[in-house]
Structure formats: C-alpha cells, structure tokens
PDB file of C-alpha atoms in Angstrom:
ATOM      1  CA  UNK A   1      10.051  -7.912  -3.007  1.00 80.00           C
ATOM      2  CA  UNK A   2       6.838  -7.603  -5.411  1.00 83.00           C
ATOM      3  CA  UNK A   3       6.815 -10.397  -8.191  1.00 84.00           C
ATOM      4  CA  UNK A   4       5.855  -7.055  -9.922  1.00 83.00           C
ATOM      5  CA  UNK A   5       3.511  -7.795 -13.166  1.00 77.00           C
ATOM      6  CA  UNK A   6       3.864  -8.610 -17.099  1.00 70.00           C
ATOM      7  CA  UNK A   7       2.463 -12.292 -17.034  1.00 68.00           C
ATOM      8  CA  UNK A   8      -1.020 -12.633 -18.133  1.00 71.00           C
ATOM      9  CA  UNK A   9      -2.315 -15.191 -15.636  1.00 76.00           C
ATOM     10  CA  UNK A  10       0.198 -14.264 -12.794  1.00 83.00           C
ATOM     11  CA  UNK A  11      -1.096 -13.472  -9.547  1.00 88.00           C
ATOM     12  CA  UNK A  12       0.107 -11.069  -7.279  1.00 90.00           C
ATOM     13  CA  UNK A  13       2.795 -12.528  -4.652  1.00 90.00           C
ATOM     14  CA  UNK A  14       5.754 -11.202  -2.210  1.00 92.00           C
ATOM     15  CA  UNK A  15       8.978 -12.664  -2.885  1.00 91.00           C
ATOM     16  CA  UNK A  16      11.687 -13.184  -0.451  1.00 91.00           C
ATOM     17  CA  UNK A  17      15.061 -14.637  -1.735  1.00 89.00           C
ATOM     18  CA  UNK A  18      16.936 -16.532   1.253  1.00 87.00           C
ATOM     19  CA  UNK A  19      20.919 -15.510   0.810  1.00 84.00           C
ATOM     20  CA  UNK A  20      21.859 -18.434   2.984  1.00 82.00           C
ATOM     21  CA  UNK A  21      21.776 -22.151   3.608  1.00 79.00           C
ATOM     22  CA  UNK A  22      19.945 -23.395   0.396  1.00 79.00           C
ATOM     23  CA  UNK A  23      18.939 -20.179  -1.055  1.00 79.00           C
ATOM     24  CA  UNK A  24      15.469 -21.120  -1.797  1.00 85.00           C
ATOM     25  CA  UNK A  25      12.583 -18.668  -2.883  1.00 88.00           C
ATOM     26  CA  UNK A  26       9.607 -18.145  -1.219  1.00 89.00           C
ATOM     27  CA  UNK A  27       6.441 -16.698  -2.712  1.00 91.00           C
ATOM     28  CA  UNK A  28       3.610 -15.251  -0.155  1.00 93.00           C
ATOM     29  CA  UNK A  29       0.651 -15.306  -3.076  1.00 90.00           C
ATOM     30  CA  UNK A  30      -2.362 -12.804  -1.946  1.00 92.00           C
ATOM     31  CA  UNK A  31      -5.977 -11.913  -3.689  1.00 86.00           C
ATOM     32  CA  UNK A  32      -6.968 -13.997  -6.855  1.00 78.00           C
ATOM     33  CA  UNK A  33      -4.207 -15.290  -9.462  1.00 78.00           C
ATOM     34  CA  UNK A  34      -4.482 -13.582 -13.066  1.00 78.00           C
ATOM     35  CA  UNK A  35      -3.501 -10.687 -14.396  1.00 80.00           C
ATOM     36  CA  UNK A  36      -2.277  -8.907 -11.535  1.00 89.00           C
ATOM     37  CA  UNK A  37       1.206  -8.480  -9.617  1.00 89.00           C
ATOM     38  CA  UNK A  38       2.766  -7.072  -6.191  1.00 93.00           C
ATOM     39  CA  UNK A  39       4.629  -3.542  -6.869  1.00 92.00           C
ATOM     40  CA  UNK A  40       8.127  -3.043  -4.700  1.00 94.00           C
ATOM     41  CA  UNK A  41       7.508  -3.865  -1.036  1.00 96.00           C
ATOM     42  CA  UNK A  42       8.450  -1.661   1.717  1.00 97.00           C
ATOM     43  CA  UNK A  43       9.737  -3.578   4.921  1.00 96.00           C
ATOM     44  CA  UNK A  44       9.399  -2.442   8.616  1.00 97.00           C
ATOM     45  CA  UNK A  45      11.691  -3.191  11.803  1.00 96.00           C
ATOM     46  CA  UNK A  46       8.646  -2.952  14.470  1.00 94.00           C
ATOM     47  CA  UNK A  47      11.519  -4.516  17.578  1.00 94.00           C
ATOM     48  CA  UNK A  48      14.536  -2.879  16.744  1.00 94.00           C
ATOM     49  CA  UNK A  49      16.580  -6.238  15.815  1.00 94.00           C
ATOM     50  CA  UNK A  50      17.407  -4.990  12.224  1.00 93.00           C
ATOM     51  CA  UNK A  51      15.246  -7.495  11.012  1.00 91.00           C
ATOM     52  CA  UNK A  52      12.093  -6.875   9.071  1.00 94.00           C
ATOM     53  CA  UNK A  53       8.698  -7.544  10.572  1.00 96.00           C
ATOM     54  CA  UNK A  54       6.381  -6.062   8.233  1.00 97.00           C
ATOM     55  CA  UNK A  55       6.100  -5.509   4.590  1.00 97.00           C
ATOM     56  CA  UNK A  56       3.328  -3.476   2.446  1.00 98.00           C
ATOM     57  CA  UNK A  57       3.038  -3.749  -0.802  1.00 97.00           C
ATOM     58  CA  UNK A  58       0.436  -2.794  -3.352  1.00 96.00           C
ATOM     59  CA  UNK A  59      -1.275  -4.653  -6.368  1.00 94.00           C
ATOM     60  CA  UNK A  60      -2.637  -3.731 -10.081  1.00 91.00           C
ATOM     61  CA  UNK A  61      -6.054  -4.260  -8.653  1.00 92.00           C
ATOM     62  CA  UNK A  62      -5.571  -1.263  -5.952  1.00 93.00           C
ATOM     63  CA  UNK A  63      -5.328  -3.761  -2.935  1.00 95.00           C
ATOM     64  CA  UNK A  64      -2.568  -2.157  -0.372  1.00 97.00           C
ATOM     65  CA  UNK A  65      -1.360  -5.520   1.491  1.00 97.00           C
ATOM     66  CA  UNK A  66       0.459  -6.244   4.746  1.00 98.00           C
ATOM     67  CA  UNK A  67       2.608  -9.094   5.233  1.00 97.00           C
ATOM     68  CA  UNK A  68       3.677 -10.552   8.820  1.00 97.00           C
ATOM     69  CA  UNK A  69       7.221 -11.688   9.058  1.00 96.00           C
ATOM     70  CA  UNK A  70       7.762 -11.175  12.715  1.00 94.00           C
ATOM     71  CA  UNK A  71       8.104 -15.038  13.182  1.00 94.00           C
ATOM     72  CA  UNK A  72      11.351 -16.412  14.008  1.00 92.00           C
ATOM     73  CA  UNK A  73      10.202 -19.592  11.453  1.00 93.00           C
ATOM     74  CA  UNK A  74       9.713 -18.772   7.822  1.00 91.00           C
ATOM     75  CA  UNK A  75       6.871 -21.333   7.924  1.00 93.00           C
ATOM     76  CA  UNK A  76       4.968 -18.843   9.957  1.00 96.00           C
ATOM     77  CA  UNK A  77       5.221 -16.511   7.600  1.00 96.00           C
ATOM     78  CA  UNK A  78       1.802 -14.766   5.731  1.00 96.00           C
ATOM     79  CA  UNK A  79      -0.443 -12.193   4.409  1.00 95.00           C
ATOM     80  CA  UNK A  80      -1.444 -10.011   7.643  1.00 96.00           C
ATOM     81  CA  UNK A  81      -4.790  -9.653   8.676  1.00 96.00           C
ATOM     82  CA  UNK A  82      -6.467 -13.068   7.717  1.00 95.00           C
ATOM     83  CA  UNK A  83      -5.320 -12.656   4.000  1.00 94.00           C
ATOM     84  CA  UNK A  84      -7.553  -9.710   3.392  1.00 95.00           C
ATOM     85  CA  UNK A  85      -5.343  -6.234   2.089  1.00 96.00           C
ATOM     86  CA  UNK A  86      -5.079  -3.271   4.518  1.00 97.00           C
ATOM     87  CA  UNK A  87      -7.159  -1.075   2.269  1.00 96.00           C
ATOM     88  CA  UNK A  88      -8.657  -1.278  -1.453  1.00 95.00           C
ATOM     89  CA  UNK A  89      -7.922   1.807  -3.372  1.00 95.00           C
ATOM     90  CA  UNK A  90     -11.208   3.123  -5.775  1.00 93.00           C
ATOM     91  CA  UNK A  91     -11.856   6.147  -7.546  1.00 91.00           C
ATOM     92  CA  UNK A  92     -15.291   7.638  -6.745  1.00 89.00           C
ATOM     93  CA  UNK A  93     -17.067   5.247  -9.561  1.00 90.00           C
ATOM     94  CA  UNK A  94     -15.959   2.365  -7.228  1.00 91.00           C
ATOM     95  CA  UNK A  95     -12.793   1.220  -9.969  1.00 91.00           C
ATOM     96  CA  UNK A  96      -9.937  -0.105  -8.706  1.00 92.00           C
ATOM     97  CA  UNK A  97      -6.499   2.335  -8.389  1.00 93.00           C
ATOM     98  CA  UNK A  98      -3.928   0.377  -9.718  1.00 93.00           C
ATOM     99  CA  UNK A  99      -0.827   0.714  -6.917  1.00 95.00           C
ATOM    100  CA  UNK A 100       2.603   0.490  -8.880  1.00 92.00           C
ATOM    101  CA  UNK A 101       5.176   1.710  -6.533  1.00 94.00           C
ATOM    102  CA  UNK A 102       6.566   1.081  -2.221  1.00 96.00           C
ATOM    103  CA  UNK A 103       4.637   3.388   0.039  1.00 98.00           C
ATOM    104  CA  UNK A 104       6.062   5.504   2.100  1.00 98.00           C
ATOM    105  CA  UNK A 105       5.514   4.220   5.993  1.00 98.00           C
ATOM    106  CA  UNK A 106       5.205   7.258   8.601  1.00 96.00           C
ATOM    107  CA  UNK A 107       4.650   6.940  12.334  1.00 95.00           C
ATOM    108  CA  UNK A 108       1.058   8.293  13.524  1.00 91.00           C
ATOM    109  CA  UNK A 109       1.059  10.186  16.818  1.00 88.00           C
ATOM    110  CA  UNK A 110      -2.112   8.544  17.909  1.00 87.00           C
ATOM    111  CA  UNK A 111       0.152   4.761  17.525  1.00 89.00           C
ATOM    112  CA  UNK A 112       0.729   2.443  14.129  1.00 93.00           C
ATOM    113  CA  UNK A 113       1.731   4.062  11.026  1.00 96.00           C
ATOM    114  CA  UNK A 114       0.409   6.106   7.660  1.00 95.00           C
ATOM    115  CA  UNK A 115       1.055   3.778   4.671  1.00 97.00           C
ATOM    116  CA  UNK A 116       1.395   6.806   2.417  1.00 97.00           C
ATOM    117  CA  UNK A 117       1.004   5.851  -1.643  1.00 97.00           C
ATOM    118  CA  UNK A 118      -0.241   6.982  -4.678  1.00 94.00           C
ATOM    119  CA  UNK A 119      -2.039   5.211  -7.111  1.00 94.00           C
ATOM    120  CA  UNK A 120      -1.681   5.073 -11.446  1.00 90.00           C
ATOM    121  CA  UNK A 121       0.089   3.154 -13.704  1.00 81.00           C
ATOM    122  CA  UNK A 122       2.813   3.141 -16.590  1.00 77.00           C
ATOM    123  CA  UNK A 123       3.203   0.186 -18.047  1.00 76.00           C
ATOM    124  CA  UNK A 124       2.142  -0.471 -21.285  1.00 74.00           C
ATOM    125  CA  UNK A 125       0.855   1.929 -24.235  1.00 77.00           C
ATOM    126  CA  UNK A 126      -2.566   1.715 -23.463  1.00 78.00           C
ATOM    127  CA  UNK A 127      -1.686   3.671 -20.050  1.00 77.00           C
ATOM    128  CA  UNK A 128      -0.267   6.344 -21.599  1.00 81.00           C
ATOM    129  CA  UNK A 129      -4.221   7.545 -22.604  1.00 81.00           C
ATOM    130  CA  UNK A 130      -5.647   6.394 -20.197  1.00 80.00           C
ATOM    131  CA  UNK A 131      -7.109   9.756 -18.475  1.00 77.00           C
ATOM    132  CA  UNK A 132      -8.310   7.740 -15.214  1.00 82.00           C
ATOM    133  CA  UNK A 133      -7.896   9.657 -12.142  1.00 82.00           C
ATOM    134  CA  UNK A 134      -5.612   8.812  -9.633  1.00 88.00           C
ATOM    135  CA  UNK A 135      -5.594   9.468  -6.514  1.00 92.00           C
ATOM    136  CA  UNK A 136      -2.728   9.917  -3.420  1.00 93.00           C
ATOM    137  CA  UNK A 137      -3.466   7.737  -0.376  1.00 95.00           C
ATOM    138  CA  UNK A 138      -2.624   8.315   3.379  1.00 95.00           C
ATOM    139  CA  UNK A 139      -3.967   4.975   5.397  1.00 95.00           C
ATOM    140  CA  UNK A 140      -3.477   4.676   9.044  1.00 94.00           C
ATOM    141  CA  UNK A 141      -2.658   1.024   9.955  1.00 95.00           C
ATOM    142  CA  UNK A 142      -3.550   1.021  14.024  1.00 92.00           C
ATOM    143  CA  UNK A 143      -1.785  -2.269  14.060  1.00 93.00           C
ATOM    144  CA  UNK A 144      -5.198  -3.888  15.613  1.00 92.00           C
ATOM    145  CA  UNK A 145      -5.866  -6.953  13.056  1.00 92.00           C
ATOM    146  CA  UNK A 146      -8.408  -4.743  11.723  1.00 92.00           C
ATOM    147  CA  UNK A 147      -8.245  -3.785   8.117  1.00 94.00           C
ATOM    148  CA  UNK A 148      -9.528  -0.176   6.507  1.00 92.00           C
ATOM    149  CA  UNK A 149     -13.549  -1.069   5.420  1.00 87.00           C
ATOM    150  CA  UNK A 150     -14.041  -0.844   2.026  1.00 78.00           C
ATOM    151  CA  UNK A 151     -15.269   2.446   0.555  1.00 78.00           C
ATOM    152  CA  UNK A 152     -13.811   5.794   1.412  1.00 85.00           C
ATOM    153  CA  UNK A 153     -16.427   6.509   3.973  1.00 86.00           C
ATOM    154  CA  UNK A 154     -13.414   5.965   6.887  1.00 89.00           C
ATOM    155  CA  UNK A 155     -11.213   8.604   4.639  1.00 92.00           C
ATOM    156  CA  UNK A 156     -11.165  12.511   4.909  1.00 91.00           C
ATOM    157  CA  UNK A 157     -11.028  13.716   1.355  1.00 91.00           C
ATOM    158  CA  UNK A 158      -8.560  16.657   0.642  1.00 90.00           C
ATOM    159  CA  UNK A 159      -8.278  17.900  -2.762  1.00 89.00           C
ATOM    160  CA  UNK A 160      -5.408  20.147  -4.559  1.00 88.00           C
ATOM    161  CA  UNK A 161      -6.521  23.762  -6.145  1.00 88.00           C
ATOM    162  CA  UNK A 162      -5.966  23.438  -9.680  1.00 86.00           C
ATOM    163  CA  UNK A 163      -4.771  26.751 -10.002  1.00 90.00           C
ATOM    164  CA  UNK A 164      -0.535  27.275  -9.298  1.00 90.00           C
ATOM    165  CA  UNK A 165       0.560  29.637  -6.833  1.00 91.00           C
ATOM    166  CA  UNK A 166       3.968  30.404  -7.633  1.00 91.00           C
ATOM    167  CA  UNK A 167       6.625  28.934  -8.400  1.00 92.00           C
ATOM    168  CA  UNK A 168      10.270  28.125  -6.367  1.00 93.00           C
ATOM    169  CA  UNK A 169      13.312  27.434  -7.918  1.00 94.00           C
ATOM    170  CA  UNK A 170      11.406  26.575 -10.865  1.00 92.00           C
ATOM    171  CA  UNK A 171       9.082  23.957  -9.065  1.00 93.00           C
ATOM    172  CA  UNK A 172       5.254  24.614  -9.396  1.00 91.00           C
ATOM    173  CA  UNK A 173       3.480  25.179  -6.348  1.00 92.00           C
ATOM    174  CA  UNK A 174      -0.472  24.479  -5.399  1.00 90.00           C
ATOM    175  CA  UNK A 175      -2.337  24.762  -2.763  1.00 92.00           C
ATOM    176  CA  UNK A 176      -4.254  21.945  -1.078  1.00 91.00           C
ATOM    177  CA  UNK A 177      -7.521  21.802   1.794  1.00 92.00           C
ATOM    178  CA  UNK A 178      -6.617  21.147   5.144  1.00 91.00           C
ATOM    179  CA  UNK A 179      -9.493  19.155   6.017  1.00 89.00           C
ATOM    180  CA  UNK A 180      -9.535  18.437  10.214  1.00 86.00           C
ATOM    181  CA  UNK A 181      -9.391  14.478  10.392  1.00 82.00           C
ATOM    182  CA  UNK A 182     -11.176  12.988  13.483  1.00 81.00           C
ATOM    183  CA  UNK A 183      -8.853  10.189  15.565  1.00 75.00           C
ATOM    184  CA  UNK A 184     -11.247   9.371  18.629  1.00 72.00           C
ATOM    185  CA  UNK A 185     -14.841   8.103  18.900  1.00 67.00           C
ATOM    186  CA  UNK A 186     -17.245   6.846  17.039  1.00 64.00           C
ATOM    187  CA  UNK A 187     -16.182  10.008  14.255  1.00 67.00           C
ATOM    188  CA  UNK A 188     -12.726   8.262  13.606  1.00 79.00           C
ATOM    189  CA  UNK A 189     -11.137   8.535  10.409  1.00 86.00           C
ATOM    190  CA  UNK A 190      -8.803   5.842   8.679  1.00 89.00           C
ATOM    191  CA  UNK A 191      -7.028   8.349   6.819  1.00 91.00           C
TER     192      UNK A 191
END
C-alpha cells in the first residue's frame, strides 16, 4: 500500500508487507523525498493468476504512478515506465492536484485501462480553506511504456453545469458536457 503522508521529509513510496518466510518490508520510493507520500494503491491481476501485476497509486504532488510487479522475483520489482508517473495532475495555473485516495481502474474498449481519480486533499486545517480547485481525472494507460505528456493538451476537458437539475431520492443531480474524445490518429486523446 501507500506509505500515505504526515512526515515532513518523507518521500512518497509503495509498501508491500511479505506475510511469509521472513516477513520483511519492502519500500518502492518514487519522485523526490520530502514532504510528500503515496495515497492507497490499487492493484491489478493483468494474467489471471490471482496475483497482482500492477499497482497505481497517487502522490501529494499530483503524480498518478504505476508500479510493475509482474516479476516472479521481488528483486525485479519497480516504478513502471522508467520511474517517471503515468500522468501529473495540474489545475489550469500549472499547480499540482494533490491525489489522496486509490483510483478506480476501468477497462478501455480501444485496449489498457482508465485510471479514474479525483484530486483534493483533507488533511490538515489549512485544507479545510483552501478553495483550490480540484479536478476529477479519467487517464487511459495503453499499456505501451509510454506515459501521459505533461500538460492537459492529450485530455478532453468536460465540465459539470453548476446549476442542479433535480433531485432523486434526495441526491442532487447535475448535468455534465459530453465532449466526443478522439482514440485514433494523430487527434488521439489520453483521456
């Protein structure tokens, strides 16, 4: 799991917690160490063997990583794609989205998966002003080595109509764009 965060000069790292033989820990570090840490992972069967292949997990500094644990050895064990993160979450100013919980992982028809997260923070009381907008995240990851360029120029932008539409069951209801997002060519979207 996520070493999640609280330690001024921690980095952000993956833990996984052998339950056999000597029951050692082992800490996948990623990005730079201080003042950051790795939210809850979420971890992937790619083969079918019941055994995790793949974990994602975000950071404080809006980096959405992907680990590689397909290896039969531990030692092989890393940060996917050359130690860079899948995708780097900024608001429109260019600031880092803090990522604080799993994503959600969903199949994509065209092949690889939408790491599906949302960004924000609540976690000390100096978040609860902070009026920073957040934003919700759909990445494809096409499982090519290939990570999401920086920017949001790969990413279709849809937005949510401020103004409610109703109501069910006492549950709000909006309205969002349904903005067409290109898969083929040299006009393919990321997400």
């Amino acid at each position: 799991n996520g070493n999640g965060w609280g330690r001024e000069n921690q980095g952000a790292a993956l833990l996984i917690q052998f339950l056999d033989g000597a029951r050692e820990l082992m800490k996948l570090p990623v990005g730079s160490p201080g003042g950051n840490g790795l939210s809850a992972a979420r971890l992937l069967d790619t083969n079918a063997d019941q055994i995790p292949d793949v974990a994602y997990a975000g950071d404080l500094l809006g980096q959405m990583w992907k680990f590689d644990l397909g290896s039969s050895s531990a030692n092989d064990w890393k940060a996917a794609l050359d130690g860079r993160p899948l995708f780097s979450a900024r608001d429109a100013a260019g600031e880092p989205q803090p990522i604080s919980a799993a994503p959600l992982l969903v199949p994509h028809p065209a092949g690889g998966r939408m790491v599906v997260f949302g960004t924000g923070r609540m976690l000390s009381d100096g978040d609860r002003s902070d009026a920073a907008v957040q934003s919700a995240y759909g990445i494809r990851d096409k499982d090519d080595g290939q990570a999401v360029p920086p920017g949001r120029s790969t990413l279709i932008e849809q937005s949510v109509d401020p103004a409610p539409v109703g109501s069910i069951a006492g549950r709000t209801l909006w309205t969002s764009t349904d903005n067409p997002l290109p898969l083929q060519a040299d006009g393919a979207k990321r997400g």
